[in-house]
Amino acid sequence: MRALITETNPEYREELKNILAEQGFSNDFGESFEMASKLADCEEYDIICVNHELHDGLAEQLVAYCNDHERHKNTPILLLTNNSQLSIKDLPVRVDEVIHRLSREQVGHQIEHFVDLHLDPVFVEGRILFVEDDDAIANVILEILQKTGYRVSHFRSAEEACKEYDNVTIYGSHNDAYDLAITALGLQGDMKGEDLIKSIRSYEDGRGFIPIIAITSDHDDQLRISLYHQGVNDCLTKPILHEELMVRIGNLITNKRLLDKVHDIRRELLALATTDKLTGCHNRHSMMEFSGKFISQARRHKYSISMMVIDLDHFKLVNDTHGHAAGDVVLQLIGALLNHSFREGDLVTRYGGEEFVVLLSYCDEANAMKKAEQVRTSIEDLRPHDLKITASIGVSTIEPGMSVEFEAMFQAGDAAVYQAKDSGRNRVVSKPVE
């Protein structure tokens, strides 16, 4: 991204340069109207920063020049000022943000916030589900939305929109997820706008939480209150003011995308806290955190669960003979193998050192033994660094009706591992949970 900075004060100029560089901008500098206008004639800019107190007194003229310029008529313009009372409404020209120079930190925060909301693709783009069967209204709104850069899927019936929404199973910050639904209420067909709203809110995953705008020709206050109770975020009455529609759409999508970012960060932090960095498996803390829920769900819904305790044979010799770097490669490859060998609902954990523990849902003893033998063979066939690596595997199972906890299950699996090792290693043994 590229910025034009029009600033005569060297200290302010350096400050702006550093702030914008932190946001990923390369910068050009114009110290006067003449210099800045020539740069604007020659270059493409993603943002233009103008000091309201330019020495030649032509700040507003420069802004007007950019507003009328074919290349920059839509380029965001920031006006920086020492006048804490100045606002956009006081200016005779189009300015996107007035930045008050209260302190360097506050200037940085204001610019960072503006860039995030207006230049980050996460916020300036969005996908909209639009339902309207009045072609005249739909065509006007579609033209406005598409000019703004939104991706719009338009449907004339709630049934079609509902089918489409059900097929798009992604949600959140994914680029192809829907960020907003706009629906008219008085639709033709058996399914009305209110039914579509109810359908969207019925999803238990992230699809059920996207913002919704309802469009109605009814001015009844009670209807609006009822719609808010049904989960609508905003309600517009026909005839629609287009500027108002765009502002409301922008606000709702921005808030949704901000929440998506927060959820992404939370997921990343959770992954860091629960994942073993070397192998990519869950870590021991994660196993202890989730095993209780894993077992209680099986008990409540009356299905079998099994555990594999997997211990690599003679692993100390690998570290002693080939070095810890080779040992780490072995663990990485074993971790990758295990992560790809089990179902999404199973819990694969590096429990410590060369020991792995796997909890398998909906899995009785016979199936667990069969799966464990497949894993044992896969480990033996892996031969990382052309080393022969084998594993002893202990299996334990909790059947419906048994009221035992993780500790008892693990003790049984661990005892089975010791029995496998005592019997010659590279084998699978099962022991009952007591």
CSV table of C-alpha atoms in Angstrom, one decimal:
chain,number,residue,atom,x,y,z
A,1,MET,CA,0.0,0.0,0.0
A,2,ARG,CA,1.1,3.6,-0.7
A,3,ALA,CA,0.4,6.8,1.1
A,4,LEU,CA,0.8,10.5,0.2
A,5,ILE,CA,1.8,12.6,3.2
A,6,THR,CA,1.4,16.4,2.8
A,7,GLU,CA,3.1,17.9,5.8
A,8,THR,CA,5.5,20.8,6.3
A,9,ASN,CA,6.5,20.1,9.9
A,10,PRO,CA,9.6,17.7,9.8
A,11,GLU,CA,8.7,16.2,13.2
A,12,TYR,CA,5.1,15.5,12.3
A,13,ARG,CA,6.2,14.2,8.9
A,14,GLU,CA,8.6,11.7,10.5
A,15,GLU,CA,5.9,10.7,13.0
A,16,LEU,CA,3.3,10.0,10.2
A,17,LYS,CA,5.9,8.2,8.2
A,18,ASN,CA,6.6,5.8,11.0
A,19,ILE,CA,2.9,5.3,11.9
A,20,LEU,CA,2.0,4.5,8.3
A,21,ALA,CA,5.0,2.3,7.9
A,22,GLU,CA,3.8,0.2,10.8
A,23,GLN,CA,0.6,-0.3,8.9
A,24,GLY,CA,2.5,-1.5,5.8
A,25,PHE,CA,2.6,1.7,3.8
A,26,SER,CA,5.4,3.1,1.6
A,27,ASN,CA,5.3,6.9,1.7
A,28,ASP,CA,5.7,9.9,-0.6
A,29,PHE,CA,6.0,13.4,0.7
A,30,GLY,CA,4.6,16.7,-0.5
A,31,GLU,CA,5.4,19.8,1.6
A,32,SER,CA,3.1,22.1,-0.3
A,33,PHE,CA,0.0,22.2,-2.5
A,34,GLU,CA,2.1,22.3,-5.6
A,35,MET,CA,4.3,19.3,-4.7
A,36,ALA,CA,1.4,17.2,-3.4
A,37,SER,CA,-0.8,17.9,-6.5
A,38,LYS,CA,2.0,16.9,-8.9
A,39,LEU,CA,2.5,13.6,-7.0
A,40,ALA,CA,-1.3,13.0,-7.1
A,41,ASP,CA,-1.2,13.5,-10.9
A,42,CYS,CA,1.5,10.9,-11.3
A,43,GLU,CA,0.9,8.2,-8.7
A,44,GLU,CA,-1.8,5.9,-7.3
A,45,TYR,CA,-2.3,6.2,-3.6
A,46,ASP,CA,-4.3,4.1,-1.1
A,47,ILE,CA,-4.5,6.9,1.4
A,48,ILE,CA,-3.8,10.7,1.4
A,49,CYS,CA,-2.9,12.5,4.7
A,50,VAL,CA,-3.1,16.3,4.7
A,51,ASN,CA,-2.0,18.7,7.4
A,52,HIS,CA,-4.9,21.2,7.9
A,53,GLU,CA,-2.4,23.9,8.9
A,54,LEU,CA,-0.3,23.8,5.7
A,55,HIS,CA,2.1,26.8,5.4
A,56,ASP,CA,0.7,27.9,2.1
A,57,GLY,CA,-2.9,27.7,3.6
A,58,LEU,CA,-4.1,25.5,0.8
A,59,ALA,CA,-5.0,22.3,2.7
A,60,GLU,CA,-8.7,22.4,1.8
A,61,GLN,CA,-7.9,23.3,-1.8
A,62,LEU,CA,-5.6,20.2,-2.0
A,63,VAL,CA,-8.4,18.1,-0.6
A,64,ALA,CA,-10.8,19.5,-3.2
A,65,TYR,CA,-8.3,18.9,-5.9
A,66,CYS,CA,-8.0,15.2,-4.9
A,67,ASN,CA,-11.8,14.9,-4.6
A,68,ASP,CA,-12.2,16.0,-8.3
A,69,HIS,CA,-9.3,14.0,-9.5
A,70,GLU,CA,-10.2,11.0,-11.6
A,71,ARG,CA,-7.5,8.9,-10.0
A,72,HIS,CA,-8.2,9.9,-6.4
A,73,LYS,CA,-11.9,10.8,-6.2
A,74,ASN,CA,-12.5,7.7,-4.0
A,75,THR,CA,-9.1,7.6,-2.2
A,76,PRO,CA,-9.5,8.0,1.6
A,77,ILE,CA,-8.4,11.3,2.9
A,78,LEU,CA,-7.2,12.0,6.4
A,79,LEU,CA,-7.0,15.6,7.6
A,80,LEU,CA,-4.7,16.1,10.6
A,81,THR,CA,-5.2,19.1,12.8
A,82,ASN,CA,-4.2,20.6,16.1
A,83,ASN,CA,-7.8,22.0,16.4
A,84,SER,CA,-9.5,19.5,18.8
A,85,GLN,CA,-12.9,21.1,17.9
A,86,LEU,CA,-12.7,20.5,14.2
A,87,SER,CA,-15.0,17.8,12.7
A,88,ILE,CA,-15.9,16.6,9.2
A,89,LYS,CA,-19.2,18.5,9.2
A,90,ASP,CA,-17.2,21.8,9.6
A,91,LEU,CA,-15.4,21.2,6.3
A,92,PRO,CA,-16.6,22.3,2.8
A,93,VAL,CA,-14.8,19.4,1.2
A,94,ARG,CA,-15.0,15.6,1.4
A,95,VAL,CA,-12.7,14.2,4.1
A,96,ASP,CA,-13.0,10.7,5.4
A,97,GLU,CA,-11.6,11.3,8.8
A,98,VAL,CA,-10.3,14.2,10.9
A,99,ILE,CA,-7.3,13.1,13.0
A,100,HIS,CA,-6.7,15.2,16.1
A,101,ARG,CA,-3.1,15.6,17.1
A,102,LEU,CA,-3.6,15.1,20.9
A,103,SER,CA,-0.5,12.8,21.2
A,104,ARG,CA,1.5,10.5,19.0
A,105,GLU,CA,-0.1,7.5,20.5
A,106,GLN,CA,-3.6,8.7,19.9
A,107,VAL,CA,-2.7,9.7,16.3
A,108,GLY,CA,-1.4,6.2,15.8
A,109,HIS,CA,-4.5,4.6,17.3
A,110,GLN,CA,-6.8,6.8,15.1
A,111,ILE,CA,-5.0,6.0,11.9
A,112,GLU,CA,-4.7,2.3,12.7
A,113,HIS,CA,-8.4,2.1,13.4
A,114,PHE,CA,-9.2,3.9,10.1
A,115,VAL,CA,-7.0,1.7,8.1
A,116,ASP,CA,-8.5,-1.4,9.7
A,117,LEU,CA,-12.0,-0.4,8.9
A,118,HIS,CA,-11.6,1.2,5.5
A,119,LEU,CA,-8.6,-0.5,3.8
A,120,ASP,CA,-8.4,-3.9,5.3
A,121,PRO,CA,-10.1,-6.3,2.9
A,122,VAL,CA,-11.6,-8.1,5.9
A,123,PHE,CA,-13.8,-5.0,6.4
A,124,VAL,CA,-14.3,-3.4,3.0
A,125,GLU,CA,-15.5,-6.6,1.4
A,126,GLY,CA,-18.3,-8.9,2.4
A,127,ARG,CA,-20.8,-11.4,1.2
A,128,ILE,CA,-24.5,-10.7,1.4
A,129,LEU,CA,-27.6,-13.0,1.1
A,130,PHE,CA,-30.3,-10.7,-0.4
A,131,VAL,CA,-34.0,-11.8,-0.7
A,132,GLU,CA,-36.4,-9.5,-2.5
A,133,ASP,CA,-39.1,-10.4,-5.1
A,134,ASP,CA,-39.9,-6.8,-6.2
A,135,ASP,CA,-37.6,-6.5,-9.2
A,136,ALA,CA,-37.6,-2.7,-9.3
A,137,ILE,CA,-36.4,-2.4,-5.6
A,138,ALA,CA,-34.0,-5.4,-6.0
A,139,ASN,CA,-32.3,-4.0,-9.0
A,140,VAL,CA,-31.6,-0.6,-7.4
A,141,ILE,CA,-30.3,-2.2,-4.2
A,142,LEU,CA,-28.2,-4.7,-6.2
A,143,GLU,CA,-26.6,-1.9,-8.2
A,144,ILE,CA,-25.7,0.0,-5.1
A,145,LEU,CA,-24.2,-3.0,-3.3
A,146,GLN,CA,-22.2,-4.3,-6.2
A,147,LYS,CA,-20.7,-0.8,-6.9
A,148,THR,CA,-19.6,-0.7,-3.3
A,149,GLY,CA,-17.7,-4.0,-3.7
A,150,TYR,CA,-20.0,-6.4,-1.8
A,151,ARG,CA,-20.6,-9.9,-3.2
A,152,VAL,CA,-24.3,-10.4,-3.4
A,153,SER,CA,-26.4,-13.5,-3.9
A,154,HIS,CA,-29.9,-12.4,-4.8
A,155,PHE,CA,-32.9,-14.7,-4.5
A,156,ARG,CA,-36.6,-13.9,-5.3
A,157,SER,CA,-38.0,-16.4,-2.8
A,158,ALA,CA,-37.2,-17.4,0.8
A,159,GLU,CA,-37.3,-21.0,-0.2
A,160,GLU,CA,-34.4,-20.6,-2.7
A,161,ALA,CA,-32.4,-18.5,-0.2
A,162,CYS,CA,-32.9,-21.0,2.6
A,163,LYS,CA,-31.7,-23.8,0.3
A,164,GLU,CA,-28.6,-21.8,-0.6
A,165,TYR,CA,-27.8,-20.9,3.0
A,166,ASP,CA,-28.1,-24.5,4.0
A,167,ASN,CA,-25.6,-25.6,1.3
A,168,VAL,CA,-23.0,-23.0,2.4
A,169,THR,CA,-21.7,-24.8,5.5
A,170,ILE,CA,-18.7,-22.5,6.1
A,171,TYR,CA,-19.0,-19.5,8.4
A,172,GLY,CA,-17.0,-16.9,10.4
A,173,SER,CA,-14.0,-15.2,8.8
A,174,HIS,CA,-13.9,-17.6,5.8
A,175,ASN,CA,-13.9,-15.6,2.6
A,176,ASP,CA,-16.9,-17.4,1.1
A,177,ALA,CA,-19.0,-17.3,4.3
A,178,TYR,CA,-22.0,-15.0,4.4
A,179,ASP,CA,-21.6,-11.8,6.5
A,180,LEU,CA,-25.1,-10.4,6.3
A,181,ALA,CA,-28.6,-11.4,5.3
A,182,ILE,CA,-31.1,-8.8,3.9
A,183,THR,CA,-34.7,-10.0,3.4
A,184,ALA,CA,-38.0,-8.4,2.6
A,185,LEU,CA,-40.9,-9.7,4.7
A,186,GLY,CA,-43.8,-9.7,2.2
A,187,LEU,CA,-42.5,-12.3,-0.1
A,188,GLN,CA,-44.6,-14.4,-2.5
A,189,GLY,CA,-44.7,-18.2,-1.9
A,190,ASP,CA,-45.4,-20.3,1.2
A,191,MET,CA,-42.2,-19.2,3.0
A,192,LYS,CA,-42.1,-15.6,4.2
A,193,GLY,CA,-39.2,-13.4,5.3
A,194,GLU,CA,-40.0,-14.1,8.9
A,195,ASP,CA,-39.6,-17.9,8.2
A,196,LEU,CA,-36.2,-17.3,6.6
A,197,ILE,CA,-35.1,-15.3,9.7
A,198,LYS,CA,-36.3,-18.2,11.9
A,199,SER,CA,-34.4,-20.7,9.8
A,200,ILE,CA,-31.1,-18.7,9.9
A,201,ARG,CA,-31.3,-18.3,13.6
A,202,SER,CA,-31.9,-22.1,14.1
A,203,TYR,CA,-28.3,-23.0,13.0
A,204,GLU,CA,-26.2,-23.9,16.0
A,205,ASP,CA,-22.9,-23.1,14.3
A,206,GLY,CA,-21.6,-19.7,13.2
A,207,ARG,CA,-24.2,-19.5,10.4
A,208,GLY,CA,-26.9,-18.9,13.0
A,209,PHE,CA,-25.3,-15.6,14.2
A,210,ILE,CA,-24.9,-13.5,11.1
A,211,PRO,CA,-26.6,-10.1,11.2
A,212,ILE,CA,-29.9,-9.8,9.5
A,213,ILE,CA,-31.7,-6.7,8.1
A,214,ALA,CA,-35.4,-6.9,7.5
A,215,ILE,CA,-37.1,-4.7,4.9
A,216,THR,CA,-40.8,-4.0,5.3
A,217,SER,CA,-43.4,-1.6,4.0
A,218,ASP,CA,-45.3,-1.7,7.3
A,219,HIS,CA,-44.6,1.2,9.7
A,220,ASP,CA,-46.0,-0.6,12.7
A,221,ASP,CA,-43.8,-0.2,15.8
A,222,GLN,CA,-45.0,-3.5,17.3
A,223,LEU,CA,-43.9,-5.3,14.1
A,224,ARG,CA,-40.4,-3.9,14.4
A,225,ILE,CA,-40.2,-4.9,18.1
A,226,SER,CA,-41.4,-8.4,17.2
A,227,LEU,CA,-38.8,-8.7,14.5
A,228,TYR,CA,-36.1,-7.7,17.0
A,229,HIS,CA,-37.3,-10.4,19.3
A,230,GLN,CA,-37.0,-12.9,16.4
A,231,GLY,CA,-33.3,-12.1,16.0
A,232,VAL,CA,-33.3,-9.3,13.4
A,233,ASN,CA,-30.4,-6.8,14.0
A,234,ASP,CA,-31.9,-3.9,12.0
A,235,CYS,CA,-35.2,-3.0,10.3
A,236,LEU,CA,-35.7,-0.7,7.4
A,237,THR,CA,-39.0,0.6,6.1
A,238,LYS,CA,-39.8,1.2,2.4
A,239,PRO,CA,-39.1,3.5,0.6
A,240,ILE,CA,-35.5,2.9,1.6
A,241,LEU,CA,-32.9,5.7,1.9
A,242,HIS,CA,-29.9,4.3,0.1
A,243,GLU,CA,-27.3,6.1,2.1
A,244,GLU,CA,-28.9,4.9,5.3
A,245,LEU,CA,-29.0,1.3,3.9
A,246,MET,CA,-25.3,1.5,3.1
A,247,VAL,CA,-24.3,2.9,6.5
A,248,ARG,CA,-26.3,0.2,8.3
A,249,ILE,CA,-24.9,-2.5,6.1
A,250,GLY,CA,-21.3,-1.2,6.7
A,251,ASN,CA,-21.8,-1.1,10.4
A,252,LEU,CA,-23.3,-4.6,10.7
A,253,ILE,CA,-20.6,-6.2,8.5
A,254,THR,CA,-17.8,-4.4,10.3
A,255,ASN,CA,-19.1,-5.5,13.7
A,256,LYS,CA,-19.5,-9.1,12.4
A,257,ARG,CA,-16.0,-9.1,11.0
A,258,LEU,CA,-14.5,-7.7,14.2
A,259,LEU,CA,-16.2,-10.5,16.1
A,260,ASP,CA,-14.8,-13.0,13.6
A,261,LYS,CA,-11.4,-11.7,14.3
A,262,VAL,CA,-11.8,-12.0,18.0
A,263,HIS,CA,-13.1,-15.6,17.5
A,264,ASP,CA,-10.1,-16.4,15.3
A,265,ILE,CA,-7.7,-15.1,17.9
A,266,ARG,CA,-9.4,-17.1,20.6
A,267,ARG,CA,-9.1,-20.3,18.5
A,268,GLU,CA,-5.5,-19.6,17.8
A,269,LEU,CA,-4.8,-19.0,21.5
A,270,LEU,CA,-6.7,-22.2,22.4
A,271,ALA,CA,-4.7,-24.2,19.8
A,272,LEU,CA,-1.5,-22.8,21.3
A,273,ALA,CA,-2.6,-23.8,24.8
A,274,THR,CA,-3.8,-27.3,23.8
A,275,THR,CA,-1.4,-28.4,21.1
A,276,ASP,CA,2.0,-30.1,21.4
A,277,LYS,CA,4.3,-28.0,19.3
A,278,LEU,CA,6.6,-30.8,18.2
A,279,THR,CA,3.9,-33.3,17.0
A,280,GLY,CA,0.8,-31.3,16.4
A,281,CYS,CA,-1.2,-33.6,18.7
A,282,HIS,CA,-3.1,-32.4,21.7
A,283,ASN,CA,-0.9,-32.0,24.8
A,284,ARG,CA,-1.3,-33.6,28.2
A,285,HIS,CA,-3.1,-30.5,29.6
A,286,SER,CA,-5.7,-30.7,26.8
A,287,MET,CA,-6.3,-34.4,27.5
A,288,MET,CA,-6.9,-33.7,31.1
A,289,GLU,CA,-9.1,-30.8,30.2
A,290,PHE,CA,-11.4,-32.6,27.8
A,291,SER,CA,-11.3,-36.3,28.9
A,292,GLY,CA,-14.0,-35.7,31.6
A,293,LYS,CA,-16.5,-34.3,29.1
A,294,PHE,CA,-15.5,-37.1,26.6
A,295,ILE,CA,-16.4,-39.7,29.2
A,296,SER,CA,-19.5,-38.0,30.6
A,297,GLN,CA,-21.0,-37.7,27.1
A,298,ALA,CA,-20.4,-41.4,26.5
A,299,ARG,CA,-22.1,-42.2,29.8
A,300,ARG,CA,-25.1,-39.9,29.1
A,301,HIS,CA,-25.7,-41.2,25.6
A,302,LYS,CA,-24.8,-44.8,26.4
A,303,TYR,CA,-22.1,-45.6,23.9
A,304,SER,CA,-18.7,-47.3,24.3
A,305,ILE,CA,-15.4,-45.4,24.3
A,306,SER,CA,-11.9,-46.9,24.2
A,307,MET,CA,-8.4,-45.7,24.9
A,308,MET,CA,-5.1,-46.5,23.3
A,309,VAL,CA,-1.9,-46.0,25.3
A,310,ILE,CA,0.9,-46.0,22.7
A,311,ASP,CA,4.5,-46.3,23.9
A,312,LEU,CA,7.4,-46.3,21.3
A,313,ASP,CA,9.8,-49.2,22.0
A,314,HIS,CA,13.5,-48.5,22.9
A,315,PHE,CA,13.1,-44.8,22.0
A,316,LYS,CA,15.9,-43.8,24.3
A,317,LEU,CA,18.3,-45.7,22.0
A,318,VAL,CA,17.2,-43.5,19.1
A,319,ASN,CA,18.2,-40.3,21.1
A,320,ASP,CA,21.4,-41.9,22.4
A,321,THR,CA,22.5,-43.3,19.1
A,322,HIS,CA,21.3,-40.8,16.5
A,323,GLY,CA,20.8,-37.6,18.6
A,324,HIS,CA,17.8,-35.7,19.8
A,325,ALA,CA,17.3,-34.0,16.4
A,326,ALA,CA,16.6,-37.5,14.9
A,327,GLY,CA,14.4,-38.3,17.9
A,328,ASP,CA,12.4,-35.2,17.3
A,329,VAL,CA,11.9,-36.1,13.6
A,330,VAL,CA,10.7,-39.5,14.6
A,331,LEU,CA,8.2,-38.0,17.1
A,332,GLN,CA,7.0,-35.5,14.4
A,333,LEU,CA,6.3,-38.2,11.9
A,334,ILE,CA,4.6,-40.5,14.5
A,335,GLY,CA,2.4,-37.5,15.5
A,336,ALA,CA,1.5,-36.8,11.9
A,337,LEU,CA,0.6,-40.5,11.4
A,338,LEU,CA,-1.6,-40.6,14.4
A,339,ASN,CA,-3.4,-37.3,13.6
A,340,HIS,CA,-4.3,-38.7,10.2
A,341,SER,CA,-5.2,-42.2,11.5
A,342,PHE,CA,-8.2,-41.3,13.6
A,343,ARG,CA,-11.6,-39.6,13.2
A,344,GLU,CA,-12.3,-36.0,13.8
A,345,GLY,CA,-14.2,-36.8,17.1
A,346,ASP,CA,-11.3,-38.8,18.6
A,347,LEU,CA,-8.7,-37.2,20.8
A,348,VAL,CA,-5.0,-37.8,19.9
A,349,THR,CA,-2.5,-36.7,22.6
A,350,ARG,CA,1.2,-36.7,23.1
A,351,TYR,CA,1.0,-37.6,26.8
A,352,GLY,CA,4.7,-37.2,27.5
A,353,GLY,CA,8.1,-38.1,26.0
A,354,GLU,CA,7.5,-41.0,23.6
A,355,GLU,CA,4.0,-41.9,24.9
A,356,PHE,CA,0.8,-41.1,23.1
A,357,VAL,CA,-2.8,-41.5,24.3
A,358,VAL,CA,-5.8,-41.7,22.1
A,359,LEU,CA,-9.5,-41.6,23.2
A,360,LEU,CA,-11.9,-43.1,20.7
A,361,SER,CA,-15.6,-42.3,20.7
A,362,TYR,CA,-18.3,-44.8,19.7
A,363,CYS,CA,-15.6,-47.6,19.9
A,364,ASP,CA,-16.0,-50.9,21.7
A,365,GLU,CA,-13.1,-53.3,22.6
A,366,ALA,CA,-13.1,-55.3,19.4
A,367,ASN,CA,-13.0,-52.3,17.2
A,368,ALA,CA,-10.3,-50.6,19.4
A,369,MET,CA,-8.1,-53.8,19.1
A,370,LYS,CA,-8.6,-53.8,15.4
A,371,LYS,CA,-7.7,-50.1,15.1
A,372,ALA,CA,-4.7,-50.5,17.5
A,373,GLU,CA,-3.3,-53.3,15.3
A,374,GLN,CA,-3.6,-51.1,12.2
A,375,VAL,CA,-1.7,-48.3,14.0
A,376,ARG,CA,1.0,-50.7,15.3
A,377,THR,CA,1.6,-51.9,11.7
A,378,SER,CA,1.6,-48.4,10.3
A,379,ILE,CA,4.3,-47.3,12.9
A,380,GLU,CA,6.4,-50.3,12.1
A,381,ASP,CA,6.1,-49.6,8.3
A,382,LEU,CA,7.0,-45.9,8.7
A,383,ARG,CA,10.8,-46.3,9.1
A,384,PRO,CA,11.6,-42.6,9.7
A,385,HIS,CA,15.3,-41.9,8.8
A,386,ASP,CA,15.3,-45.6,7.8
A,387,LEU,CA,15.1,-46.5,11.5
A,388,LYS,CA,13.0,-49.4,12.7
A,389,ILE,CA,10.5,-47.9,15.1
A,390,THR,CA,7.9,-50.1,16.8
A,391,ALA,CA,5.3,-49.5,19.5
A,392,SER,CA,3.6,-51.3,22.3
A,393,ILE,CA,0.0,-50.5,22.6
A,394,GLY,CA,-2.4,-50.9,25.5
A,395,VAL,CA,-6.2,-50.8,25.0
A,396,SER,CA,-8.9,-50.2,27.6
A,397,THR,CA,-12.6,-49.7,27.1
A,398,ILE,CA,-15.5,-48.2,29.0
A,399,GLU,CA,-18.8,-49.9,28.1
A,400,PRO,CA,-22.3,-48.4,28.6
A,401,GLY,CA,-23.3,-48.7,32.3
A,402,MET,CA,-19.8,-48.5,33.7
A,403,SER,CA,-19.2,-45.6,36.1
A,404,VAL,CA,-15.5,-45.2,36.0
A,405,GLU,CA,-13.3,-42.1,35.3
A,406,PHE,CA,-10.3,-41.3,33.2
A,407,GLU,CA,-7.8,-42.3,35.8
A,408,ALA,CA,-9.1,-45.9,35.9
A,409,MET,CA,-9.2,-46.1,32.2
A,410,PHE,CA,-5.6,-44.9,31.8
A,411,GLN,CA,-4.3,-47.2,34.5
A,412,ALA,CA,-5.8,-50.2,32.7
A,413,GLY,CA,-4.3,-49.0,29.3
A,414,ASP,CA,-0.9,-48.3,31.0
A,415,ALA,CA,-0.9,-51.7,32.6
A,416,ALA,CA,-1.7,-53.3,29.2
A,417,VAL,CA,1.3,-51.4,27.7
A,418,TYR,CA,3.6,-52.9,30.4
A,419,GLN,CA,2.2,-56.4,29.6
A,420,ALA,CA,2.9,-55.8,25.9
A,421,LYS,CA,6.5,-54.8,26.6
A,422,ASP,CA,7.0,-57.8,29.0
A,423,SER,CA,5.7,-60.1,26.2
A,424,GLY,CA,8.3,-58.9,23.7
A,425,ARG,CA,7.1,-55.4,22.6
A,426,ASN,CA,5.6,-54.4,19.2
A,427,ARG,CA,2.2,-55.8,20.1
A,428,VAL,CA,-1.3,-54.9,21.2
A,429,VAL,CA,-2.7,-55.9,24.6
A,430,SER,CA,-6.1,-55.2,26.1
A,431,LYS,CA,-7.0,-55.0,29.8
A,432,PRO,CA,-10.4,-54.5,31.5
A,433,VAL,CA,-11.0,-51.3,33.4
A,434,GLU,CA,-11.6,-51.9,37.1
